[in-house]
């Protein structure tokens, strides 16, 4: 889970919890991705520093393309000739590789088979300088032109779906059935709900609460054209929440202008091409800092300069379990209570969705199993006749690209090398997915976003919800719950699979203890960051002594 690294200074923006403090130093340009979150009322400028170990996670894409190029360059000439270029995967197939799927399909021939010659990309489409061969840079340029890169972005649309599954937990807490959650009901929520803790681990899951996980955080496709009854196309409603990317590693003002113009278009209520403090949701003094021409408004050029300044917050995203070298001093995590950014009635959480072996489907094992089944004579290779059989269709599709020595046979070694190439693509891209569960109660209570409700989160339920209740009110209505929005950073090609599979189904993995000394983490069996009297392995009197606030944790 990423740590928010700076206090937001714009009016109405509150960063709850500070996870790591950054000095005013130039960030690692190779690992930094700047993002603008366009909420309903105001934009927020975030910097995501995404690493895999001690290197930039974005470097994996170039490394994979270099590996792909070397794989295709069978004569090791340093360039792809016409025959080799036929095996260049089209952009759709390359995107399939990023999911770890090595199966190749074509539009001609039997299902599962590639057309003769590989069905790849024509040399002319790749050969930008028309010298009759394809360089690594030309291969990269081809994929850039097809919209394939180191980053995959999935935006949320105008969908505003309330988390229907939250009816269960709302009903459990709302004891008097008045449609509101009172201070007293929320303060008693821990005792009431923990009685449902079936495995007695002092953590509540969605299954234990009877919540339908299918109604959790939902990433959906960008706005599309709707077809009303009259048959005429109508544009879908504008998204409520959107993220815009600023070109990575480009310090020029021109690189910020596309995002700046979209900010103006989003909030320009009077359509004069500029934003007042009220329109952009800033205090007047915050606007004055960037208002170069002193007209009390911000145009796109002035907003472009804002996007070239210091972000409102920075977040360190570590996509591997631990860095291979010590974390730089300026990014060492400090104690934190939460990494949630609160913007009016929106809670925006930056979450890491890292790839783990248990989440990845074993394509390699499956394909090699098919190979072993067909290689009945144990020659260690399959002939073209075997591959052209009904049983060999799927492996036949891999022959052209995997047959490195062009002998029209598929050896186990060649197949393994091809499968390893595709497997390396799974970690080559970074994904950023914006998703929402609407005004969800479960997400509001789950402050650290681990998919569980801990004893402390239940005890602090009223304190966390009170800021969204009317002033001086002792209860909060359903419609006053904050919108839960997540910015999930993970591996491209697998982000949505993991978002639904690893987070939103009933089999959520129990948190791994990360806080405190080793002895503390060993006792913290449920990984919630607290030691209860039940988890404590020492003298009960010693626990009572250490528990200075007498809260039982």
Coordinates of C-alpha atoms in Angstrom, one line a residue:
X1 CA 0.0 0.0 0.0
X2 CA 1.4 3.3 -1.1
X3 CA 2.1 6.1 1.3
X4 CA 0.8 9.6 0.6
X5 CA 3.9 11.8 0.8
X6 CA 2.8 15.4 1.1
X7 CA 0.0 17.5 2.7
X8 CA -2.4 18.8 0.1
X9 CA -2.5 22.6 0.2
X10 CA -5.4 23.4 -2.0
X11 CA -8.7 24.6 -0.4
X12 CA -10.9 21.7 0.7
X13 CA -8.2 19.0 0.1
X14 CA -7.2 17.0 3.2
X15 CA -4.7 14.2 3.0
X16 CA -5.5 11.8 5.8
X17 CA -2.2 10.4 7.1
X18 CA 1.3 11.0 5.8
X19 CA 3.2 7.9 4.9
X20 CA 6.6 9.2 3.8
X21 CA 8.1 12.6 3.5
X22 CA 9.8 13.8 0.4
X23 CA 12.4 16.5 0.4
X24 CA 12.2 19.0 -2.5
X25 CA 14.4 16.9 -4.7
X26 CA 14.0 16.0 -8.4
X27 CA 12.2 12.6 -8.5
X28 CA 13.5 9.7 -10.4
X29 CA 12.3 10.7 -13.9
X30 CA 12.3 7.2 -15.1
X31 CA 10.0 6.0 -12.3
X32 CA 7.7 9.0 -12.0
X33 CA 4.3 9.2 -13.6
X34 CA 2.3 12.4 -13.1
X35 CA -1.5 12.1 -13.0
X36 CA -4.3 14.6 -12.7
X37 CA -7.4 13.4 -11.0
X38 CA -10.5 15.3 -12.2
X39 CA -13.1 15.0 -9.5
X40 CA -16.6 16.5 -9.6
X41 CA -15.5 19.8 -7.9
X42 CA -11.7 20.2 -8.4
X43 CA -8.6 18.6 -9.9
X44 CA -5.8 17.1 -7.9
X45 CA -2.2 16.8 -9.2
X46 CA -0.5 13.5 -8.1
X47 CA 2.9 12.0 -8.7
X48 CA 3.2 8.2 -8.7
X49 CA 6.7 6.9 -8.3
X50 CA 6.5 3.3 -9.5
X51 CA 9.3 0.9 -8.8
X52 CA 10.0 -2.7 -9.2
X53 CA 12.7 -3.4 -6.6
X54 CA 15.2 -0.6 -6.9
X55 CA 14.5 0.2 -10.6
X56 CA 11.8 2.0 -12.5
X57 CA 8.8 -0.3 -13.2
X58 CA 8.5 1.4 -16.5
X59 CA 11.9 0.1 -17.7
X60 CA 10.3 -3.4 -18.0
X61 CA 8.6 -2.5 -21.2
X62 CA 11.7 -1.5 -23.1
X63 CA 13.5 -4.5 -21.7
X64 CA 10.7 -6.8 -23.1
X65 CA 10.8 -5.2 -26.5
X66 CA 14.6 -5.6 -26.6
X67 CA 14.1 -9.3 -25.7
X68 CA 11.3 -9.7 -28.3
X69 CA 13.6 -8.1 -31.0
X70 CA 16.5 -10.4 -30.1
X71 CA 14.1 -13.4 -30.2
X72 CA 12.9 -12.4 -33.7
X73 CA 16.4 -11.6 -35.0
X74 CA 17.2 -15.2 -35.8
X75 CA 20.3 -14.5 -37.9
X76 CA 21.6 -12.2 -35.2
X77 CA 22.2 -9.4 -37.7
X78 CA 20.9 -6.6 -35.4
X79 CA 18.0 -6.0 -37.8
X80 CA 14.9 -7.8 -38.9
X81 CA 14.8 -8.9 -42.5
X82 CA 11.5 -9.5 -44.4
X83 CA 11.2 -13.1 -43.3
X84 CA 11.9 -12.2 -39.6
X85 CA 9.5 -9.2 -39.8
X86 CA 6.6 -11.6 -40.6
X87 CA 6.8 -12.9 -37.1
X88 CA 6.4 -9.4 -35.5
X89 CA 3.3 -9.7 -33.3
X90 CA 0.6 -7.2 -34.3
X91 CA -0.4 -4.8 -31.5
X92 CA -3.5 -6.9 -30.6
X93 CA -1.3 -10.0 -30.2
X94 CA 1.3 -8.1 -28.2
X95 CA -1.4 -6.9 -25.8
X96 CA -2.4 -10.6 -25.5
X97 CA 1.2 -11.4 -24.5
X98 CA 1.0 -8.8 -21.7
X99 CA -1.7 -11.0 -20.2
X100 CA 0.7 -14.0 -20.3
X101 CA -1.4 -15.8 -22.9
X102 CA 0.9 -17.4 -25.5
X103 CA -1.8 -18.8 -27.8
X104 CA -1.9 -17.4 -31.3
X105 CA -5.0 -17.2 -33.4
X106 CA -5.6 -16.2 -37.0
X107 CA -8.5 -15.2 -39.2
X108 CA -7.8 -17.9 -41.8
X109 CA -7.3 -21.6 -41.6
X110 CA -8.6 -23.8 -38.8
X111 CA -9.5 -22.2 -35.5
X112 CA -6.4 -21.8 -33.3
X113 CA -4.0 -21.8 -36.4
X114 CA -1.9 -19.0 -37.7
X115 CA -2.1 -18.3 -41.5
X116 CA 0.9 -19.7 -43.5
X117 CA 4.0 -17.5 -43.0
X118 CA 3.0 -16.3 -39.5
X119 CA 0.4 -13.6 -40.4
X120 CA 2.5 -10.9 -38.7
X121 CA 3.2 -7.3 -39.8
X122 CA 4.3 -6.3 -43.3
X123 CA 7.9 -5.0 -43.5
X124 CA 6.7 -1.8 -45.2
X125 CA 4.7 -0.9 -42.2
X126 CA 7.7 -1.4 -39.9
X127 CA 10.5 0.0 -42.0
X128 CA 10.2 3.7 -41.4
X129 CA 13.5 4.7 -43.1
X130 CA 12.8 2.3 -46.1
X131 CA 16.2 0.6 -45.9
X132 CA 14.7 -2.9 -46.3
X133 CA 15.2 -3.9 -42.7
X134 CA 13.7 -3.1 -39.2
X135 CA 15.7 -1.8 -36.3
X136 CA 14.8 -2.0 -32.6
X137 CA 13.9 1.7 -32.7
X138 CA 11.6 1.2 -35.7
X139 CA 9.9 -1.7 -33.8
X140 CA 9.3 0.5 -30.8
X141 CA 8.0 3.3 -33.0
X142 CA 5.6 0.9 -34.7
X143 CA 4.0 -0.1 -31.4
X144 CA 3.9 3.5 -30.2
X145 CA 1.8 4.3 -33.3
X146 CA -0.5 1.5 -32.4
X147 CA -1.1 2.9 -28.9
X148 CA 1.0 0.2 -27.1
X149 CA 3.4 1.4 -24.4
X150 CA 4.8 1.0 -21.0
X151 CA 1.6 2.3 -19.3
X152 CA -2.0 1.0 -19.6
X153 CA -4.7 3.4 -18.5
X154 CA -8.3 2.5 -17.6
X155 CA -10.6 5.3 -16.8
X156 CA -13.9 5.3 -14.9
X157 CA -17.1 6.5 -16.7
X158 CA -20.2 8.3 -15.6
X159 CA -21.5 5.2 -14.0
X160 CA -22.6 6.0 -10.4
X161 CA -23.5 2.6 -9.0
X162 CA -24.2 2.3 -5.3
X163 CA -22.6 -0.8 -3.8
X164 CA -25.7 -2.9 -3.4
X165 CA -23.8 -5.3 -1.2
X166 CA -23.4 -2.6 1.3
X167 CA -27.1 -3.0 2.2
X168 CA -26.0 -5.9 4.4
X169 CA -23.5 -4.1 6.5
X170 CA -25.7 -0.9 6.7
X171 CA -28.6 -3.0 7.9
X172 CA -26.4 -4.7 10.6
X173 CA -25.3 -1.4 12.0
X174 CA -28.6 0.5 11.6
X175 CA -30.3 -1.2 14.6
X176 CA -33.3 1.2 14.8
X177 CA -33.9 0.9 11.0
X178 CA -34.2 4.7 10.6
X179 CA -32.0 4.7 7.4
X180 CA -29.2 6.5 9.3
X181 CA -26.1 5.5 11.2
X182 CA -25.9 7.2 14.5
X183 CA -22.9 7.9 16.6
X184 CA -24.1 5.3 19.1
X185 CA -24.7 2.7 16.5
X186 CA -21.3 3.2 14.9
X187 CA -19.6 3.1 18.3
X188 CA -21.3 -0.2 19.0
X189 CA -20.5 -1.6 15.5
X190 CA -17.4 -3.4 16.5
X191 CA -19.1 -5.5 19.2
X192 CA -22.1 -6.2 16.9
X193 CA -20.2 -7.1 13.8
X194 CA -17.4 -9.1 15.3
X195 CA -20.0 -11.7 16.4
X196 CA -20.0 -12.6 12.7
X197 CA -16.3 -13.4 12.7
X198 CA -16.6 -17.1 11.7
X199 CA -12.9 -18.0 11.7
X200 CA -12.3 -16.0 14.9
X201 CA -9.3 -14.1 13.5
X202 CA -10.6 -10.7 14.6
X203 CA -11.0 -9.6 11.0
X204 CA -14.3 -9.4 9.1
X205 CA -14.5 -10.3 5.4
X206 CA -17.3 -9.6 2.9
X207 CA -18.4 -13.2 3.0
X208 CA -18.8 -13.1 6.8
X209 CA -20.9 -10.0 6.4
X210 CA -23.0 -11.5 3.6
X211 CA -21.9 -8.8 1.1
X212 CA -22.1 -9.6 -2.6
X213 CA -18.5 -8.9 -3.8
X214 CA -19.6 -8.5 -7.4
X215 CA -20.8 -5.0 -6.5
X216 CA -17.4 -3.9 -5.3
X217 CA -15.0 -1.5 -7.1
X218 CA -15.9 -1.5 -10.8
X219 CA -13.5 -0.3 -13.5
X220 CA -15.6 0.3 -16.7
X221 CA -14.9 1.4 -20.2
X222 CA -14.7 5.0 -21.4
X223 CA -17.9 6.7 -22.4
X224 CA -19.6 5.2 -25.5
X225 CA -22.4 6.3 -27.8
X226 CA -25.8 5.3 -26.6
X227 CA -28.6 4.5 -29.1
X228 CA -32.0 5.8 -28.0
X229 CA -35.3 4.6 -29.4
X230 CA -35.2 7.0 -32.3
X231 CA -32.0 5.3 -33.6
X232 CA -29.9 8.5 -33.4
X233 CA -26.7 8.4 -31.5
X234 CA -26.5 10.3 -28.2
X235 CA -23.3 10.9 -26.3
X236 CA -23.0 9.2 -23.0
X237 CA -23.0 11.5 -19.9
X238 CA -19.6 12.9 -18.9
X239 CA -17.6 10.9 -16.4
X240 CA -17.9 11.9 -12.8
X241 CA -14.3 10.9 -12.1
X242 CA -11.5 10.9 -14.7
X243 CA -7.7 10.7 -14.6
X244 CA -5.4 12.3 -17.2
X245 CA -1.8 11.4 -17.7
X246 CA 1.1 13.8 -18.2
X247 CA 3.7 12.5 -20.6
X248 CA 6.3 10.7 -18.5
X249 CA 9.8 12.2 -18.5
X250 CA 8.9 15.2 -20.7
X251 CA 9.6 18.4 -18.8
X252 CA 8.4 20.8 -21.6
X253 CA 5.4 23.0 -20.9
X254 CA 3.9 21.8 -24.2
X255 CA 3.7 18.3 -22.7
X256 CA 1.4 19.5 -19.9
X257 CA -1.0 21.4 -22.2
X258 CA -3.3 18.6 -23.2
X259 CA -4.1 17.9 -19.6
X260 CA -4.4 21.6 -18.8
X261 CA -6.9 22.1 -21.6
X262 CA -9.0 19.2 -20.3
X263 CA -9.0 20.7 -16.8
X264 CA -10.4 23.9 -18.3
X265 CA -13.0 22.0 -20.3
X266 CA -14.1 20.0 -17.3
X267 CA -14.7 22.9 -14.8
X268 CA -15.4 26.0 -17.1
X269 CA -19.0 26.6 -16.1
X270 CA -19.4 29.9 -18.0
X271 CA -17.5 28.6 -21.1
X272 CA -15.1 31.6 -21.3
X273 CA -12.0 29.4 -21.6
X274 CA -10.8 30.3 -18.1
X275 CA -11.4 29.1 -14.6
X276 CA -12.2 31.3 -11.6
X277 CA -11.3 30.1 -8.1
X278 CA -14.9 29.0 -7.6
X279 CA -14.9 27.0 -10.8
X280 CA -11.7 25.1 -10.1
X281 CA -12.5 24.7 -6.4
X282 CA -9.4 26.6 -5.1
X283 CA -9.0 29.4 -2.5
X284 CA -8.3 32.8 -4.1
X285 CA -4.7 32.8 -2.7
X286 CA -4.0 29.4 -4.3
X287 CA -5.2 30.7 -7.7
X288 CA -3.2 33.9 -7.3
X289 CA 0.1 32.0 -7.2
X290 CA -0.4 30.8 -10.8
X291 CA -2.4 33.7 -12.2
X292 CA 0.4 35.3 -14.2
X293 CA -1.7 38.0 -16.0
X294 CA -3.6 38.9 -12.8
X295 CA -7.0 38.6 -14.3
X296 CA -8.2 36.4 -11.3
X297 CA -8.7 33.5 -13.6
X298 CA -6.5 30.6 -14.9
X299 CA -6.2 29.8 -18.5
X300 CA -4.7 26.6 -19.9
X301 CA -1.2 28.0 -20.2
X302 CA -1.2 29.0 -16.5
X303 CA -2.6 25.6 -15.6
X304 CA 0.2 24.0 -17.7
X305 CA 2.7 25.8 -15.5
X306 CA 0.9 24.5 -12.4
X307 CA 1.3 21.0 -13.7
X308 CA 5.0 21.7 -14.1
X309 CA 5.3 22.6 -10.4
X310 CA 5.2 20.6 -7.2
X311 CA 2.4 17.9 -7.1
X312 CA -0.3 18.1 -4.4
X313 CA 0.9 14.7 -3.2
X314 CA 3.4 12.0 -4.1
X315 CA 3.0 8.2 -3.7
X316 CA 5.6 5.5 -3.8
X317 CA 4.4 2.4 -5.5
X318 CA 6.5 -0.7 -4.9
X319 CA 5.4 -3.5 -7.3
X320 CA 7.8 -6.0 -5.8
X321 CA 7.8 -7.3 -2.2
X322 CA 11.0 -5.6 -1.1
X323 CA 13.5 -3.4 -2.9
X324 CA 16.9 -5.0 -3.5
X325 CA 18.7 -2.1 -2.0
X326 CA 17.7 0.1 0.9
X327 CA 15.0 2.7 0.1
X328 CA 16.4 6.2 -0.4
X329 CA 16.3 8.3 2.8
X330 CA 13.8 10.7 1.3
X331 CA 11.3 7.9 0.7
X332 CA 11.6 5.9 3.9
X333 CA 8.1 5.3 5.3
X334 CA 7.0 7.1 8.4
X335 CA 4.1 6.1 10.6
X336 CA 0.8 6.5 8.9
X337 CA -2.9 6.1 9.7
X338 CA -4.1 6.1 6.1
X339 CA -3.2 7.0 2.6
X340 CA -6.6 8.3 1.6
X341 CA -7.1 11.7 0.1
X342 CA -10.4 13.3 1.0
X343 CA -11.9 15.8 -1.5
X344 CA -15.2 17.0 -0.3
X345 CA -17.5 13.9 -0.5
X346 CA -14.9 11.8 -2.3
X347 CA -12.3 9.5 -0.7
X348 CA -9.5 8.7 -3.2
X349 CA -7.2 5.9 -2.3
X350 CA -4.0 5.0 -4.1
X351 CA -3.6 1.2 -4.0
X352 CA -0.9 -1.2 -5.2
X353 CA -2.1 -4.3 -7.0
X354 CA 1.1 -6.3 -7.4
X355 CA 1.5 -9.5 -9.4
X356 CA 2.1 -12.7 -7.4
X357 CA 2.7 -16.2 -8.7
X358 CA -0.5 -17.5 -7.1
X359 CA -2.5 -15.0 -9.2
X360 CA -0.9 -15.8 -12.5
X361 CA -2.4 -18.5 -14.6
X362 CA 0.1 -21.2 -15.5
X363 CA 0.0 -21.0 -19.3
X364 CA 3.5 -22.5 -19.6
X365 CA 2.6 -25.6 -17.6
X366 CA -0.6 -26.0 -19.7
X367 CA 1.1 -25.7 -23.0
X368 CA 4.0 -27.9 -22.1
X369 CA 1.5 -30.5 -20.9
X370 CA -0.1 -30.4 -24.3
X371 CA 3.3 -30.9 -25.9
X372 CA 4.1 -33.9 -23.7
X373 CA 0.7 -35.5 -24.5
X374 CA 1.4 -35.2 -28.3
X375 CA 5.0 -36.2 -28.1
X376 CA 4.1 -39.9 -27.6
X377 CA 7.4 -41.2 -29.0
X378 CA 9.4 -38.8 -26.6
X379 CA 11.5 -37.4 -29.5
X380 CA 11.5 -34.0 -27.8
X381 CA 9.9 -32.4 -30.9
X382 CA 6.7 -32.4 -32.9
X383 CA 6.6 -32.6 -36.6
X384 CA 4.5 -30.5 -38.9
X385 CA 2.3 -33.5 -39.6
X386 CA 1.6 -33.9 -35.9
X387 CA 0.9 -30.2 -35.5
X388 CA -1.5 -30.2 -38.5
X389 CA -3.6 -32.8 -36.8
X390 CA -6.8 -31.8 -35.0
X391 CA -5.2 -32.2 -31.6
X392 CA -2.2 -30.0 -32.6
X393 CA -4.1 -26.9 -33.7
X394 CA -3.2 -24.7 -30.8
X395 CA 0.5 -25.7 -30.9
X396 CA 0.5 -25.3 -34.7
X397 CA -0.3 -21.6 -34.1
X398 CA 3.0 -21.2 -32.2
X399 CA 5.3 -23.0 -34.7
X400 CA 6.2 -20.1 -37.0
X401 CA 7.2 -17.7 -34.3
X402 CA 8.8 -20.4 -32.1
X403 CA 10.7 -22.4 -34.8
X404 CA 14.0 -20.6 -34.4
X405 CA 16.0 -22.9 -36.7
X406 CA 13.3 -23.0 -39.4
X407 CA 13.2 -26.9 -39.6
X408 CA 9.4 -27.0 -39.6
X409 CA 9.5 -28.9 -36.3
X410 CA 8.6 -27.6 -32.8
X411 CA 11.1 -28.8 -30.2
X412 CA 10.5 -28.6 -26.5
X413 CA 13.5 -26.2 -26.2
X414 CA 12.0 -23.8 -28.8
X415 CA 8.6 -24.0 -27.3
X416 CA 10.0 -23.3 -23.8
X417 CA 12.0 -20.3 -25.1
X418 CA 8.9 -18.9 -26.7
X419 CA 6.8 -19.4 -23.6
X420 CA 9.4 -17.8 -21.4
X421 CA 9.4 -14.8 -23.8
X422 CA 5.6 -14.4 -23.4
X423 CA 5.8 -14.9 -19.6
X424 CA 8.4 -12.1 -19.4
X425 CA 5.8 -9.7 -21.0
X426 CA 3.4 -10.1 -18.0
X427 CA 5.6 -7.8 -15.9
X428 CA 6.5 -5.5 -18.7
X429 CA 3.7 -2.9 -18.4
X430 CA 2.4 -0.7 -15.6
X431 CA -1.4 -0.3 -15.3
X432 CA -3.3 2.6 -13.7
X433 CA -7.0 1.9 -13.2
X434 CA -9.5 4.3 -11.8
X435 CA -12.5 2.5 -10.2
X436 CA -15.3 3.2 -7.9
X437 CA -17.8 1.5 -5.7
X438 CA -20.1 4.5 -5.4
X439 CA -21.1 5.7 -2.0
X440 CA -20.0 2.4 -0.4
X441 CA -20.0 1.9 3.4
X442 CA -17.6 -1.0 3.4
X443 CA -15.0 0.9 1.5
X444 CA -15.3 3.9 3.8
X445 CA -14.8 1.7 6.9
X446 CA -11.9 -0.2 5.3
X447 CA -9.4 2.6 5.7
X448 CA -6.3 0.7 4.6
X449 CA -8.1 -0.9 1.6
X450 CA -6.9 -4.4 2.4
X451 CA -10.4 -6.0 2.0
X452 CA -10.9 -6.6 5.7
X453 CA -12.5 -4.8 8.6
X454 CA -10.2 -4.8 11.6
X455 CA -11.1 -4.2 15.3
X456 CA -9.6 -0.7 15.1
X457 CA -11.4 0.2 11.9
X458 CA -14.7 -0.8 13.4
X459 CA -14.0 1.1 16.6
X460 CA -13.0 4.2 14.6
X461 CA -16.1 4.0 12.3
X462 CA -17.8 7.1 13.7
X463 CA -14.6 9.2 13.8
X464 CA -14.1 8.3 10.1
X465 CA -17.6 9.0 9.0
X466 CA -18.4 12.1 11.2
X467 CA -16.6 14.5 8.8
X468 CA -19.2 13.6 6.1
X469 CA -22.2 14.1 8.4
X470 CA -24.0 17.5 8.6
X471 CA -22.4 19.9 11.0
X472 CA -23.1 19.0 14.7
X473 CA -25.2 16.0 13.6
X474 CA -25.0 12.7 15.6
X475 CA -26.0 10.6 12.6
X476 CA -25.1 10.1 8.9
X477 CA -27.5 9.4 6.1
X478 CA -26.9 6.9 3.4
X479 CA -26.7 9.6 0.8
X480 CA -24.1 11.5 2.8
X481 CA -21.5 8.6 2.7
X482 CA -18.4 9.5 0.7
X483 CA -17.9 8.2 -2.9
X484 CA -15.2 5.6 -2.8
X485 CA -12.7 5.9 -5.6
X486 CA -9.5 3.9 -6.1
X487 CA -6.4 4.6 -8.2
X488 CA -5.0 1.1 -8.5
X489 CA -1.4 0.8 -9.8
X490 CA -0.3 -2.7 -10.9
X491 CA 0.8 -4.8 -13.8
X492 CA -0.6 -4.1 -17.2
X493 CA -2.7 -6.8 -18.9
X494 CA -3.5 -8.3 -15.5
X495 CA -4.8 -5.4 -13.5
X496 CA -8.5 -6.0 -14.1
X497 CA -8.2 -9.7 -13.6
X498 CA -6.5 -9.1 -10.2
X499 CA -8.8 -6.2 -9.3
X500 CA -11.8 -8.6 -9.6
X501 CA -10.1 -11.8 -8.7
X502 CA -7.7 -11.0 -5.9
X503 CA -9.6 -8.1 -4.3
X504 CA -13.3 -8.4 -5.0
X505 CA -14.1 -12.0 -4.5
X506 CA -14.6 -13.9 -1.3
X507 CA -11.1 -15.4 -1.1
X508 CA -9.2 -12.2 -0.1
X509 CA -5.7 -13.0 1.0
X510 CA -5.1 -12.1 4.6
X511 CA -2.8 -9.1 5.1
X512 CA 0.9 -9.7 5.7
X513 CA 2.2 -7.9 8.8
X514 CA 4.5 -5.0 7.8
X515 CA 4.6 -2.8 10.9
X516 CA 6.7 -3.1 14.0
X517 CA 9.7 -5.1 15.0
X518 CA 10.0 -8.8 14.0
X519 CA 8.6 -10.1 17.3
X520 CA 5.5 -7.8 16.9
X521 CA 4.9 -9.0 13.3
X522 CA 5.3 -12.7 14.4
X523 CA 2.5 -12.2 17.0
X524 CA 0.3 -10.1 14.6
X525 CA -1.2 -13.2 13.1
X526 CA -4.1 -11.4 11.3
X527 CA -1.8 -8.7 9.8
X528 CA -3.9 -5.8 10.9
X529 CA -1.1 -3.9 12.5
X530 CA -2.4 -4.3 16.0
X531 CA -1.7 -6.9 18.7
X532 CA -4.8 -8.0 20.6
X533 CA -4.8 -9.8 24.0
X534 CA -5.7 -12.9 22.0
X535 CA -2.6 -12.6 19.8
X536 CA -0.3 -11.7 22.7
X537 CA 2.0 -14.6 23.5
X538 CA 3.6 -13.2 26.6
X539 CA 2.5 -12.5 30.2
X540 CA -1.1 -11.0 30.3
X541 CA 0.1 -8.5 32.9
X542 CA 2.9 -7.3 30.6
X543 CA 0.3 -6.8 27.8
X544 CA -1.8 -4.7 30.3
X545 CA 1.3 -2.6 31.1
X546 CA 2.2 -2.0 27.5
X547 CA -1.4 -1.1 26.6
X548 CA -1.1 2.4 28.0
X549 CA -4.4 3.7 26.5
X550 CA -6.2 0.6 27.7
X551 CA -8.0 0.0 24.4
X552 CA -7.1 -3.7 24.3
X553 CA -4.8 -3.2 21.3

